[in-house]
Amino acid sequence: MRKSWWLWILLVVLVILVLGLMFGTGYRRGTQLGVSENPVVVRAA
């Protein structure tokens, strides 16, 4: 049971990292991912 929990946690972390890379590069490039909607994310990055 605990091994399955660790696998789920690892999967969630990987998904968050992938999404962070995708959207992070999108925000930095100024693409059409809603930069005007989230100015705080651009400043944080």
Tab-separated table of C-alpha atoms in Angstrom, residues 12-45:
chain	number	residue	atom	x	y	z
A	12	VAL	CA	1.957	14.116	-9.149
A	13	VAL	CA	5.375	15.733	-8.694
A	14	LEU	CA	6.405	14.830	-12.237
A	15	VAL	CA	3.164	16.225	-13.667
A	16	ILE	CA	3.625	19.460	-11.714
A	17	LEU	CA	7.211	19.778	-12.934
A	18	VAL	CA	6.236	19.156	-16.569
A	19	LEU	CA	3.357	21.631	-16.391
A	20	GLY	CA	5.620	24.131	-14.659
A	21	LEU	CA	8.202	23.850	-17.426
A	22	MET	CA	5.587	24.120	-20.182
A	23	PHE	CA	3.692	27.072	-18.726
A	24	GLY	CA	6.837	28.641	-17.293
A	25	THR	CA	8.534	28.860	-20.685
A	26	GLY	CA	5.232	30.031	-22.183
A	27	TYR	CA	4.967	32.896	-19.703
A	28	ARG	CA	8.580	33.898	-20.254
A	29	ARG	CA	8.194	33.858	-24.032
A	30	GLY	CA	4.976	35.866	-23.768
A	31	THR	CA	2.918	33.363	-25.745
A	32	GLN	CA	-0.871	33.183	-25.773
A	33	LEU	CA	-1.174	31.340	-22.451
A	34	GLY	CA	-2.924	34.216	-20.678
A	35	VAL	CA	0.040	36.380	-19.683
A	36	SER	CA	-2.235	39.379	-19.150
A	37	GLU	CA	-4.436	37.248	-16.900
A	38	ASN	CA	-1.604	36.218	-14.580
A	39	PRO	CA	0.889	39.080	-14.222
A	40	VAL	CA	1.941	37.823	-10.781
A	41	VAL	CA	3.316	34.599	-12.281
A	42	VAL	CA	5.416	36.574	-14.763
A	43	ARG	CA	6.855	38.725	-11.980
A	44	ALA	CA	7.581	35.670	-9.842
A	45	ALA	CA	9.394	33.980	-12.718
